[in-house]
Amino acid sequence: MNTIISFINMILWDYVLIYGLLAVGIYFSVRLGFLQIFHFPEFFRSVMRAPKRDDSGITPFQALCTSLASRVGTGNIAGVAVALYLGGAGAIFWMWIVAFVGMATAYSESTLAQLYKTRDNDGQFRGGPAFYISKGLKAPWAAAIFSVCLIIAFGLVFNAVQANAIADAMNGSFGFSKVLVGLVIAALAGIVIFGGIRQIARVAELVVPFMAAIYLGVAVYVLLANITEVPALFALIVKSAFGIEAAAGGITGALMNGVKRGLFSNEAGMGSAPNIAASATPNPHHPSSQGFVQALGVFIDTILICSATAIMILLSHKLVPGSGLTGTLLTQEAMTAHIGWFGSYFISIAIFFFAFTSIIGNYAYAENAMIYLGADRHLWLTLLRCSTLLMVVWGAYESILTVFNAADAAMGLMATINLIAIALLSGTVVKVTKDYFDQQKLGTPHFTLKDYPELKGKVDGEIWK
């Protein structure tokens, strides 16, 4: 079974998705006039505007923090270290390229999620790829497959992976029992997720900015303390990216490892973040505004946080090809070189916060998928929550390689379905985006459904009246 799953993953991740995600990102970048360059300030304005009071949705800032809670995980610490070890310094350059085109993809899928959102039985906004696949493309069967894959990958297995990372870090640095760590994580996560989407959003709004600010603050300190080495460092990154400077893996290693890590980290095009993007009340009242918010999430995840890890590792001079020192241990060694004995503990604490917020963010996506499948009764949601917590406890002490491979396959399938869907709906994205900027020239944009006769019967008229 593991051999079959590994083969499926090889096809999906080494061929279909690597090129598919890049191609879709480039396609939307061109069709949208490179909005990630010419309209970059709008990303921040869409988050910083005063939120509109609406009991049906969460604020754009809460939606950003919840999506970042899922995006920013152990991959930003351990995954970046692995990419640098296998691909050399040039890997970070290709991560930047992936993030650049990924911002256009993230904007597009989250704009569609906003446009096709609806209300659940409790009156809360719900939406995401399953909804725009079902309504926009009239393909409920594909939406159902997408939802099941999302629940398996994000709701269950990836949470076990995050718990495993926390348990390893806490055991290695502080000697805590892995089982005890798993139980504590499950208890803390249970307090949050049993409160529903609003509770998850409130916790993410508090924890995510705090953990990101502390981590980036340390990175800035390291950068300033080694400021004389910075020009040579960036020259090394660019040279290694194009094979000018000899590095582990050469240009192919740098390209493939940078692209893979970038795509896996920022999740642009995967169809995950749109699930929380749809839950927001946008300001202004237009689908595009929430698209800008989630594009900013890609920028923060990769351009800022992943780059922070990479720069701290490279400036420490602990990256030695063939040494076997990689992953979390490499990042800990790098941090110890910069701030002394506390560096190892700092990384363990960072992993705890990054992975814990990923658990609650991932659950939020899975709950949305359950709503689409019609399992929105409290019994079904309680079963999902309990299953998530059990996976956390199990993942804390169990080897999960085979299950992780299965989750990769599930995520690969859902990403493939989502990429096809947003490509087919690209005309709608372009029209909605043009409408936003045309209106912005005259004042505050406001989505008017009568201007979109092709969406009649597909979009909730009460939401967008």
mmCIF file with all atom_site columns, N, CA, C and O in Angstrom, residues 35-36 40-48 60-61 64-65 67-68 71 99 102-104 106-107 110 266 289-304:
data_model
loop_
_atom_site.group_PDB
_atom_site.id
_atom_site.type_symbol
_atom_site.label_atom_id
_atom_site.label_alt_id
_atom_site.label_comp_id
_atom_site.label_asym_id
_atom_site.label_entity_id
_atom_site.label_seq_id
_atom_site.pdbx_PDB_ins_code
_atom_site.Cartn_x
_atom_site.Cartn_y
_atom_site.Cartn_z
_atom_site.occupancy
_atom_site.B_iso_or_equiv
_atom_site.pdbx_formal_charge
_atom_site.auth_seq_id
_atom_site.auth_comp_id
_atom_site.auth_asym_id
_atom_site.auth_atom_id
_atom_site.pdbx_PDB_model_num
ATOM 1   N N  . LEU A 1 35  ? -1.182  42.097 -10.326 1.00 0.00 ? 35  LEU A N  1
ATOM 2   C CA . LEU A 1 35  ? -1.711  42.900 -9.220  1.00 0.00 ? 35  LEU A CA 1
ATOM 3   C C  . LEU A 1 35  ? -0.848  42.822 -7.970  1.00 0.00 ? 35  LEU A C  1
ATOM 4   O O  . LEU A 1 35  ? -0.878  43.716 -7.118  1.00 0.00 ? 35  LEU A O  1
ATOM 5   N N  . GLN A 1 36  ? -0.059  41.717 -7.838  1.00 0.00 ? 36  GLN A N  1
ATOM 6   C CA . GLN A 1 36  ? 0.809   41.600 -6.671  1.00 0.00 ? 36  GLN A CA 1
ATOM 7   C C  . GLN A 1 36  ? 1.939   42.628 -6.684  1.00 0.00 ? 36  GLN A C  1
ATOM 8   O O  . GLN A 1 36  ? 2.602   42.840 -5.664  1.00 0.00 ? 36  GLN A O  1
ATOM 9   N N  . PHE A 1 40  ? -0.089  46.113 -4.736  1.00 0.00 ? 40  PHE A N  1
ATOM 10  C CA . PHE A 1 40  ? 0.364   45.532 -3.473  1.00 0.00 ? 40  PHE A CA 1
ATOM 11  C C  . PHE A 1 40  ? -0.145  46.304 -2.252  1.00 0.00 ? 40  PHE A C  1
ATOM 12  O O  . PHE A 1 40  ? -0.542  45.688 -1.249  1.00 0.00 ? 40  PHE A O  1
ATOM 13  N N  . PRO A 1 41  ? -0.165  47.641 -2.250  1.00 0.00 ? 41  PRO A N  1
ATOM 14  C CA . PRO A 1 41  ? -0.688  48.370 -1.081  1.00 0.00 ? 41  PRO A CA 1
ATOM 15  C C  . PRO A 1 41  ? -2.128  48.003 -0.731  1.00 0.00 ? 41  PRO A C  1
ATOM 16  O O  . PRO A 1 41  ? -2.537  48.102 0.424   1.00 0.00 ? 41  PRO A O  1
ATOM 17  N N  . GLU A 1 42  ? -2.899  47.566 -1.744  1.00 0.00 ? 42  GLU A N  1
ATOM 18  C CA . GLU A 1 42  ? -4.294  47.195 -1.492  1.00 0.00 ? 42  GLU A CA 1
ATOM 19  C C  . GLU A 1 42  ? -4.385  45.976 -0.588  1.00 0.00 ? 42  GLU A C  1
ATOM 20  O O  . GLU A 1 42  ? -5.370  45.802 0.135   1.00 0.00 ? 42  GLU A O  1
ATOM 21  N N  . PHE A 1 43  ? -3.353  45.123 -0.601  1.00 0.00 ? 43  PHE A N  1
ATOM 22  C CA . PHE A 1 43  ? -3.330  43.956 0.272   1.00 0.00 ? 43  PHE A CA 1
ATOM 23  C C  . PHE A 1 43  ? -3.436  44.394 1.737   1.00 0.00 ? 43  PHE A C  1
ATOM 24  O O  . PHE A 1 43  ? -4.186  43.817 2.526   1.00 0.00 ? 43  PHE A O  1
ATOM 25  N N  . PHE A 1 44  ? -2.679  45.431 2.083   1.00 0.00 ? 44  PHE A N  1
ATOM 26  C CA . PHE A 1 44  ? -2.661  45.927 3.466   1.00 0.00 ? 44  PHE A CA 1
ATOM 27  C C  . PHE A 1 44  ? -3.917  46.723 3.799   1.00 0.00 ? 44  PHE A C  1
ATOM 28  O O  . PHE A 1 44  ? -4.461  46.614 4.894   1.00 0.00 ? 44  PHE A O  1
ATOM 29  N N  . ARG A 1 45  ? -4.372  47.518 2.831   1.00 0.00 ? 45  ARG A N  1
ATOM 30  C CA . ARG A 1 45  ? -5.573  48.329 3.083   1.00 0.00 ? 45  ARG A CA 1
ATOM 31  C C  . ARG A 1 45  ? -6.782  47.443 3.357   1.00 0.00 ? 45  ARG A C  1
ATOM 32  O O  . ARG A 1 45  ? -7.637  47.779 4.186   1.00 0.00 ? 45  ARG A O  1
ATOM 33  N N  . SER A 1 46  ? -6.869  46.310 2.674   1.00 0.00 ? 46  SER A N  1
ATOM 34  C CA . SER A 1 46  ? -8.019  45.422 2.853   1.00 0.00 ? 46  SER A CA 1
ATOM 35  C C  . SER A 1 46  ? -8.063  44.805 4.243   1.00 0.00 ? 46  SER A C  1
ATOM 36  O O  . SER A 1 46  ? -9.131  44.426 4.724   1.00 0.00 ? 46  SER A O  1
ATOM 37  N N  . VAL A 1 47  ? -6.890  44.709 4.886   1.00 0.00 ? 47  VAL A N  1
ATOM 38  C CA . VAL A 1 47  ? -6.832  44.169 6.247   1.00 0.00 ? 47  VAL A CA 1
ATOM 39  C C  . VAL A 1 47  ? -7.034  45.266 7.287   1.00 0.00 ? 47  VAL A C  1
ATOM 40  O O  . VAL A 1 47  ? -7.695  45.065 8.310   1.00 0.00 ? 47  VAL A O  1
ATOM 41  N N  . MET A 1 48  ? -6.489  46.445 7.016   1.00 0.00 ? 48  MET A N  1
ATOM 42  C CA . MET A 1 48  ? -6.451  47.503 8.014   1.00 0.00 ? 48  MET A CA 1
ATOM 43  C C  . MET A 1 48  ? -7.728  48.332 8.098   1.00 0.00 ? 48  MET A C  1
ATOM 44  O O  . MET A 1 48  ? -7.922  49.072 9.070   1.00 0.00 ? 48  MET A O  1
ATOM 45  N N  . PRO A 1 60  ? -11.907 40.563 8.416   1.00 0.00 ? 60  PRO A N  1
ATOM 46  C CA . PRO A 1 60  ? -10.826 40.217 7.494   1.00 0.00 ? 60  PRO A CA 1
ATOM 47  C C  . PRO A 1 60  ? -9.516  39.914 8.216   1.00 0.00 ? 60  PRO A C  1
ATOM 48  O O  . PRO A 1 60  ? -8.781  39.018 7.804   1.00 0.00 ? 60  PRO A O  1
ATOM 49  N N  . PHE A 1 61  ? -9.222  40.640 9.297   1.00 0.00 ? 61  PHE A N  1
ATOM 50  C CA . PHE A 1 61  ? -7.996  40.394 10.049  1.00 0.00 ? 61  PHE A CA 1
ATOM 51  C C  . PHE A 1 61  ? -8.037  39.018 10.711  1.00 0.00 ? 61  PHE A C  1
ATOM 52  O O  . PHE A 1 61  ? -7.033  38.299 10.736  1.00 0.00 ? 61  PHE A O  1
ATOM 53  N N  . LEU A 1 64  ? -7.400  36.495 8.032   1.00 0.00 ? 64  LEU A N  1
ATOM 54  C CA . LEU A 1 64  ? -5.972  36.448 7.706   1.00 0.00 ? 64  LEU A CA 1
ATOM 55  C C  . LEU A 1 64  ? -5.208  35.650 8.759   1.00 0.00 ? 64  LEU A C  1
ATOM 56  O O  . LEU A 1 64  ? -4.401  34.774 8.422   1.00 0.00 ? 64  LEU A O  1
ATOM 57  N N  . CYS A 1 65  ? -5.469  35.929 10.022  1.00 0.00 ? 65  CYS A N  1
ATOM 58  C CA . CYS A 1 65  ? -4.754  35.247 11.107  1.00 0.00 ? 65  CYS A CA 1
ATOM 59  C C  . CYS A 1 65  ? -5.070  33.756 11.143  1.00 0.00 ? 65  CYS A C  1
ATOM 60  O O  . CYS A 1 65  ? -4.189  32.930 11.424  1.00 0.00 ? 65  CYS A O  1
ATOM 61  N N  . SER A 1 67  ? -5.971  31.858 8.537   1.00 0.00 ? 67  SER A N  1
ATOM 62  C CA . SER A 1 67  ? -5.292  31.213 7.405   1.00 0.00 ? 67  SER A CA 1
ATOM 63  C C  . SER A 1 67  ? -3.791  31.120 7.669   1.00 0.00 ? 67  SER A C  1
ATOM 64  O O  . SER A 1 67  ? -3.147  30.125 7.318   1.00 0.00 ? 67  SER A O  1
ATOM 65  N N  . LEU A 1 68  ? -3.216  32.153 8.305   1.00 0.00 ? 68  LEU A N  1
ATOM 66  C CA . LEU A 1 68  ? -1.801  32.097 8.662   1.00 0.00 ? 68  LEU A CA 1
ATOM 67  C C  . LEU A 1 68  ? -1.548  31.028 9.721   1.00 0.00 ? 68  LEU A C  1
ATOM 68  O O  . LEU A 1 68  ? -0.485  30.405 9.742   1.00 0.00 ? 68  LEU A O  1
ATOM 69  N N  . ARG A 1 71  ? -1.162  28.058 7.616   1.00 0.00 ? 71  ARG A N  1
ATOM 70  C CA . ARG A 1 71  ? 0.001   28.135 6.724   1.00 0.00 ? 71  ARG A CA 1
ATOM 71  C C  . ARG A 1 71  ? 1.321   28.039 7.491   1.00 0.00 ? 71  ARG A C  1
ATOM 72  O O  . ARG A 1 71  ? 2.239   27.331 7.083   1.00 0.00 ? 71  ARG A O  1
ATOM 73  N N  . ALA A 1 99  ? 6.243   32.287 -4.211  1.00 0.00 ? 99  ALA A N  1
ATOM 74  C CA . ALA A 1 99  ? 5.364   33.164 -3.442  1.00 0.00 ? 99  ALA A CA 1
ATOM 75  C C  . ALA A 1 99  ? 4.847   34.307 -4.315  1.00 0.00 ? 99  ALA A C  1
ATOM 76  O O  . ALA A 1 99  ? 3.686   34.707 -4.198  1.00 0.00 ? 99  ALA A O  1
ATOM 77  N N  . GLY A 1 102 ? 2.308   32.865 -6.512  1.00 0.00 ? 102 GLY A N  1
ATOM 78  C CA . GLY A 1 102 ? 1.279   32.298 -5.638  1.00 0.00 ? 102 GLY A CA 1
ATOM 79  C C  . GLY A 1 102 ? 0.326   33.337 -5.086  1.00 0.00 ? 102 GLY A C  1
ATOM 80  O O  . GLY A 1 102 ? -0.832  33.024 -4.783  1.00 0.00 ? 102 GLY A O  1
ATOM 81  N N  . MET A 1 103 ? 0.779   34.577 -4.956  1.00 0.00 ? 103 MET A N  1
ATOM 82  C CA . MET A 1 103 ? -0.100  35.631 -4.462  1.00 0.00 ? 103 MET A CA 1
ATOM 83  C C  . MET A 1 103 ? -1.281  35.850 -5.408  1.00 0.00 ? 103 MET A C  1
ATOM 84  O O  . MET A 1 103 ? -2.404  36.094 -4.964  1.00 0.00 ? 103 MET A O  1
ATOM 85  N N  . ALA A 1 104 ? -1.039  35.727 -6.701  1.00 0.00 ? 104 ALA A N  1
ATOM 86  C CA . ALA A 1 104 ? -2.127  35.877 -7.680  1.00 0.00 ? 104 ALA A CA 1
ATOM 87  C C  . ALA A 1 104 ? -3.095  34.704 -7.589  1.00 0.00 ? 104 ALA A C  1
ATOM 88  O O  . ALA A 1 104 ? -4.316  34.878 -7.699  1.00 0.00 ? 104 ALA A O  1
ATOM 89  N N  . ALA A 1 106 ? -3.624  32.805 -4.848  1.00 0.00 ? 106 ALA A N  1
ATOM 90  C CA . ALA A 1 106 ? -4.337  32.925 -3.578  1.00 0.00 ? 106 ALA A CA 1
ATOM 91  C C  . ALA A 1 106 ? -5.438  33.976 -3.672  1.00 0.00 ? 106 ALA A C  1
ATOM 92  O O  . ALA A 1 106 ? -6.541  33.783 -3.137  1.00 0.00 ? 106 ALA A O  1
ATOM 93  N N  . TYR A 1 107 ? -5.126  35.077 -4.342  1.00 0.00 ? 107 TYR A N  1
ATOM 94  C CA . TYR A 1 107 ? -6.151  36.112 -4.546  1.00 0.00 ? 107 TYR A CA 1
ATOM 95  C C  . TYR A 1 107 ? -7.345  35.536 -5.297  1.00 0.00 ? 107 TYR A C  1
ATOM 96  O O  . TYR A 1 107 ? -8.507  35.740 -4.906  1.00 0.00 ? 107 TYR A O  1
ATOM 97  N N  . SER A 1 110 ? -9.531  32.832 -3.310  1.00 0.00 ? 110 SER A N  1
ATOM 98  C CA . SER A 1 110 ? -10.249 33.412 -2.182  1.00 0.00 ? 110 SER A CA 1
ATOM 99  C C  . SER A 1 110 ? -11.329 34.391 -2.636  1.00 0.00 ? 110 SER A C  1
ATOM 100 O O  . SER A 1 110 ? -12.359 34.534 -1.980  1.00 0.00 ? 110 SER A O  1
ATOM 101 N N  . ASN A 1 266 ? 3.098   27.960 1.542   1.00 0.00 ? 266 ASN A N  1
ATOM 102 C CA . ASN A 1 266 ? 2.100   29.041 1.427   1.00 0.00 ? 266 ASN A CA 1
ATOM 103 C C  . ASN A 1 266 ? 0.721   28.547 0.990   1.00 0.00 ? 266 ASN A C  1
ATOM 104 O O  . ASN A 1 266 ? -0.254  29.307 1.082   1.00 0.00 ? 266 ASN A O  1
ATOM 105 N N  . SER A 1 289 ? -11.959 42.148 -2.133  1.00 0.00 ? 289 SER A N  1
ATOM 106 C CA . SER A 1 289 ? -11.256 42.656 -0.952  1.00 0.00 ? 289 SER A CA 1
ATOM 107 C C  . SER A 1 289 ? -10.713 41.524 -0.086  1.00 0.00 ? 289 SER A C  1
ATOM 108 O O  . SER A 1 289 ? -9.638  41.642 0.507   1.00 0.00 ? 289 SER A O  1
ATOM 109 N N  . GLN A 1 290 ? -11.449 40.408 0.007   1.00 0.00 ? 290 GLN A N  1
ATOM 110 C CA . GLN A 1 290 ? -10.947 39.279 0.780   1.00 0.00 ? 290 GLN A CA 1
ATOM 111 C C  . GLN A 1 290 ? -9.882  38.511 0.003   1.00 0.00 ? 290 GLN A C  1
ATOM 112 O O  . GLN A 1 290 ? -9.012  37.869 0.596   1.00 0.00 ? 290 GLN A O  1
ATOM 113 N N  . GLY A 1 291 ? -9.912  38.594 -1.315  1.00 0.00 ? 291 GLY A N  1
ATOM 114 C CA . GLY A 1 291 ? -8.844  38.004 -2.120  1.00 0.00 ? 291 GLY A CA 1
ATOM 115 C C  . GLY A 1 291 ? -7.508  38.667 -1.831  1.00 0.00 ? 291 GLY A C  1
ATOM 116 O O  . GLY A 1 291 ? -6.477  37.998 -1.709  1.00 0.00 ? 291 GLY A O  1
ATOM 117 N N  . PHE A 1 292 ? -7.521  40.001 -1.689  1.00 0.00 ? 292 PHE A N  1
ATOM 118 C CA . PHE A 1 292 ? -6.297  40.731 -1.362  1.00 0.00 ? 292 PHE A CA 1
ATOM 119 C C  . PHE A 1 292 ? -5.751  40.297 -0.002  1.00 0.00 ? 292 PHE A C  1
ATOM 120 O O  . PHE A 1 292 ? -4.541  40.177 0.186   1.00 0.00 ? 292 PHE A O  1
ATOM 121 N N  . VAL A 1 293 ? -6.648  40.078 0.952   1.00 0.00 ? 293 VAL A N  1
ATOM 122 C CA . VAL A 1 293 ? -6.241  39.679 2.304   1.00 0.00 ? 293 VAL A CA 1
ATOM 123 C C  . VAL A 1 293 ? -5.466  38.368 2.273   1.00 0.00 ? 293 VAL A C  1
ATOM 124 O O  . VAL A 1 293 ? -4.412  38.223 2.898   1.00 0.00 ? 293 VAL A O  1
ATOM 125 N N  . GLN A 1 294 ? -5.978  37.396 1.527   1.00 0.00 ? 294 GLN A N  1
ATOM 126 C CA . GLN A 1 294 ? -5.323  36.084 1.491   1.00 0.00 ? 294 GLN A CA 1
ATOM 127 C C  . GLN A 1 294 ? -4.054  36.095 0.644   1.00 0.00 ? 294 GLN A C  1
ATOM 128 O O  . GLN A 1 294 ? -3.140  35.294 0.883   1.00 0.00 ? 294 GLN A O  1
ATOM 129 N N  . ALA A 1 295 ? -3.969  36.985 -0.323  1.00 0.00 ? 295 ALA A N  1
ATOM 130 C CA . ALA A 1 295 ? -2.714  37.146 -1.062  1.00 0.00 ? 295 ALA A CA 1
ATOM 131 C C  . ALA A 1 295 ? -1.630  37.668 -0.118  1.00 0.00 ? 295 ALA A C  1
ATOM 132 O O  . ALA A 1 295 ? -0.461  37.262 -0.204  1.00 0.00 ? 295 ALA A O  1
ATOM 133 N N  . LEU A 1 296 ? -2.019  38.548 0.795   1.00 0.00 ? 296 LEU A N  1
ATOM 134 C CA . LEU A 1 296 ? -1.081  39.043 1.802   1.00 0.00 ? 296 LEU A CA 1
ATOM 135 C C  . LEU A 1 296 ? -0.586  37.908 2.687   1.00 0.00 ? 296 LEU A C  1
ATOM 136 O O  . LEU A 1 296 ? 0.574   37.889 3.124   1.00 0.00 ? 296 LEU A O  1
ATOM 137 N N  . GLY A 1 297 ? -1.454  36.925 2.953   1.00 0.00 ? 297 GLY A N  1
ATOM 138 C CA . GLY A 1 297 ? -1.065  35.780 3.753   1.00 0.00 ? 297 GLY A CA 1
ATOM 139 C C  . GLY A 1 297 ? 0.096   35.007 3.139   1.00 0.00 ? 297 GLY A C  1
ATOM 140 O O  . GLY A 1 297 ? 0.984   34.534 3.858   1.00 0.00 ? 297 GLY A O  1
ATOM 141 N N  . VAL A 1 298 ? 0.102   34.875 1.815   1.00 0.00 ? 298 VAL A N  1
ATOM 142 C CA . VAL A 1 298 ? 1.198   34.198 1.117   1.00 0.00 ? 298 VAL A CA 1
ATOM 143 C C  . VAL A 1 298 ? 2.494   34.985 1.302   1.00 0.00 ? 298 VAL A C  1
ATOM 144 O O  . VAL A 1 298 ? 3.560   34.421 1.554   1.00 0.00 ? 298 VAL A O  1
ATOM 145 N N  . PHE A 1 299 ? 2.388   36.307 1.176   1.00 0.00 ? 299 PHE A N  1
ATOM 146 C CA . PHE A 1 299 ? 3.557   37.172 1.346   1.00 0.00 ? 299 PHE A CA 1
ATOM 147 C C  . PHE A 1 299 ? 4.158   37.014 2.743   1.00 0.00 ? 299 PHE A C  1
ATOM 148 O O  . PHE A 1 299 ? 5.367   36.841 2.900   1.00 0.00 ? 299 PHE A O  1
ATOM 149 N N  . ILE A 1 300 ? 3.312   37.044 3.760   1.00 0.00 ? 300 ILE A N  1
ATOM 150 C CA . ILE A 1 300 ? 3.789   36.943 5.142   1.00 0.00 ? 300 ILE A CA 1
ATOM 151 C C  . ILE A 1 300 ? 4.422   35.577 5.398   1.00 0.00 ? 300 ILE A C  1
ATOM 152 O O  . ILE A 1 300 ? 5.498   35.469 5.991   1.00 0.00 ? 300 ILE A O  1
ATOM 153 N N  . ASP A 1 301 ? 3.760   34.517 4.936   1.00 0.00 ? 301 ASP A N  1
ATOM 154 C CA . ASP A 1 301 ? 4.237   33.165 5.194   1.00 0.00 ? 301 ASP A CA 1
ATOM 155 C C  . ASP A 1 301 ? 5.607   32.904 4.572   1.00 0.00 ? 301 ASP A C  1
ATOM 156 O O  . ASP A 1 301 ? 6.518   32.424 5.248   1.00 0.00 ? 301 ASP A O  1
ATOM 157 N N  . THR A 1 302 ? 5.749   33.214 3.294   1.00 0.00 ? 302 THR A N  1
ATOM 158 C CA . THR A 1 302 ? 6.959   32.821 2.570   1.00 0.00 ? 302 THR A CA 1
ATOM 159 C C  . THR A 1 302 ? 8.013   33.920 2.518   1.00 0.00 ? 302 THR A C  1
ATOM 160 O O  . THR A 1 302 ? 9.174   33.704 2.880   1.00 0.00 ? 302 THR A O  1
ATOM 161 N N  . ILE A 1 303 ? 7.607   35.099 2.044   1.00 0.00 ? 303 ILE A N  1
ATOM 162 C CA . ILE A 1 303 ? 8.579   36.180 1.882   1.00 0.00 ? 303 ILE A CA 1
ATOM 163 C C  . ILE A 1 303 ? 9.138   36.630 3.229   1.00 0.00 ? 303 ILE A C  1
ATOM 164 O O  . ILE A 1 303 ? 10.310  36.986 3.344   1.00 0.00 ? 303 ILE A O  1
ATOM 165 N N  . LEU A 1 304 ? 8.314   36.601 4.275   1.00 0.00 ? 304 LEU A N  1
ATOM 166 C CA . LEU A 1 304 ? 8.783   37.045 5.587   1.00 0.00 ? 304 LEU A CA 1
ATOM 167 C C  . LEU A 1 304 ? 9.264   35.886 6.468   1.00 0.00 ? 304 LEU A C  1
ATOM 168 O O  . LEU A 1 304 ? 10.435  35.823 6.827   1.00 0.00 ? 304 LEU A O  1
#
